[in-house]
Amino acid sequence: MQFGQLKRREFISLFGGAAAAWPATARAQQAAMPLVGFLRSTSANASIDLVAALRRGLAEAGYTEGQNIAIDYRWAENRNERLAALAADLVRRQCALIVAGGDGAAHAAKAATATIPIVFATGDDPVKVGLVAGLNRPGGNITGISFFNSAELESKQLELLREVVPKAGAIGVLVNPSATAAESQEREAQVAARALGLQLFVVNASSERDFDTAFATLAQQRVEALLIVGNALFTGQRYRLVAAAARYALPTIYPLREFVAAGGLMSYGGSLTEAYRQVGIYAGRILKGEKPADLPVTLPTKFELVINLQTAKGLGIEIPPTLLARADEVIE
């Protein structure tokens, strides 16, 4: 009996010690799990598909959130003035790496740290705006994926828009003046419009509060079609912009497929979700020991034309069969 009691006591003591050790082990594993900071100027709800694409890229590199990597998200809710403080907070958290989604986030992250690796996704020309020293050898602690609109791309967007509304002489362009790329976007759109013999009216929107005024101005100017340039604010508020274009019956070309999926008429540009998948892959490679300075900034190699036939029908537009034949995707 005494032997049995002793054995029981030893068993309870051993079990209790093991049970106490398990949480400590779990805490040690959690502490060893790399922490990735994620910074973006929009809201979480507006970026669900982008976060999913990022996770796919991380998974391809061998990282799964909650298993061998943790992600700390920071959202500026379309208030760019908050980005600097949010970036500084991620630096204080001693993240192993920061993913910066969007132009403003990339600049804020770079200003916040010169040591923590940064992987960006941006619609800017990263060399022109000072994010990196060069595309092939970015230098420093930063690299990423750029889907910036070149002058040739904006010219192509205006050409496609004119195919859909061939009689249009006055075209509007919506720009976010607070974006680092705003000046070059406006200049390149003006050059492309002149080459096509089009009159261009530029309207600005630095927040969603400016959308109604911008579209009312376009109506006053009697523009017959609209180009919306690439910008994180516009992407995050795509449903509102698409609704405004429909309300004013304004044929509009957008920079990304996501706008057309939301009901926009047409888009021509790189794939945003593919860019974020590539960001995830780069983040994984850096976590495994590669240096950002050695990873070249990648640019889109393919631009996709997407057309929404239901929206075209609602606008009373007949899409030319030759244009439909060239489309990468037709949403019916």
mmCIF file of C-alpha atoms in Angstrom, residues 40-43 46 77-80 101-104 174-179 204-211 228-241 259:
data_model
loop_
_atom_site.group_PDB
_atom_site.id
_atom_site.type_symbol
_atom_site.label_atom_id
_atom_site.label_comp_id
_atom_site.label_asym_id
_atom_site.label_seq_id
_atom_site.Cartn_x
_atom_site.Cartn_y
_atom_site.Cartn_z
ATOM 1 C CA ARG A 40 -0.939 49.392 -45.356
ATOM 2 C CA SER A 41 -2.694 52.720 -45.816
ATOM 3 C CA THR A 42 -6.171 51.257 -46.358
ATOM 4 C CA SER A 43 -8.528 49.295 -44.095
ATOM 5 C CA ALA A 46 -10.517 46.580 -48.279
ATOM 6 C CA GLU A 77 -7.675 53.483 -42.577
ATOM 7 C CA ASN A 78 -6.942 55.776 -45.568
ATOM 8 C CA ARG A 79 -5.275 58.351 -43.313
ATOM 9 C CA ASN A 80 -1.730 58.616 -44.630
ATOM 10 C CA GLY A 101 1.639 47.613 -48.902
ATOM 11 C CA GLY A 102 1.232 50.723 -51.017
ATOM 12 C CA ASP A 103 3.297 53.792 -51.848
ATOM 13 C CA GLY A 104 2.852 55.701 -48.587
ATOM 14 C CA LEU A 174 -8.556 61.069 -61.352
ATOM 15 C CA VAL A 175 -5.332 61.544 -59.350
ATOM 16 C CA ASN A 176 -4.520 61.486 -55.636
ATOM 17 C CA PRO A 177 -2.398 64.660 -55.164
ATOM 18 C CA SER A 178 -0.954 63.406 -51.859
ATOM 19 C CA ALA A 179 0.567 60.329 -53.527
ATOM 20 C CA ASN A 204 -7.933 65.417 -57.557
ATOM 21 C CA ALA A 205 -9.059 63.293 -54.613
ATOM 22 C CA SER A 206 -6.805 62.877 -51.567
ATOM 23 C CA SER A 207 -9.534 61.172 -49.506
ATOM 24 C CA GLU A 208 -12.898 59.532 -50.082
ATOM 25 C CA ARG A 209 -14.539 62.806 -49.017
ATOM 26 C CA ASP A 210 -13.285 64.338 -52.279
ATOM 27 C CA PHE A 211 -14.928 61.814 -54.605
ATOM 28 C CA ILE A 228 -8.469 56.394 -62.807
ATOM 29 C CA VAL A 229 -4.744 56.019 -62.097
ATOM 30 C CA GLY A 230 -3.220 53.508 -59.715
ATOM 31 C CA ASN A 231 -3.311 54.471 -56.036
ATOM 32 C CA ALA A 232 -3.853 52.584 -52.766
ATOM 33 C CA LEU A 233 -6.680 54.937 -51.714
ATOM 34 C CA PHE A 234 -8.530 54.337 -54.973
ATOM 35 C CA THR A 235 -8.045 50.574 -54.776
ATOM 36 C CA GLY A 236 -9.298 50.494 -51.197
ATOM 37 C CA GLN A 237 -12.330 52.623 -52.124
ATOM 38 C CA ARG A 238 -12.981 50.884 -55.463
ATOM 39 C CA TYR A 239 -16.635 50.121 -54.719
ATOM 40 C CA ARG A 240 -17.389 53.796 -54.090
ATOM 41 C CA LEU A 241 -15.535 54.875 -57.227
ATOM 42 C CA PHE A 259 -12.222 47.426 -59.988
#
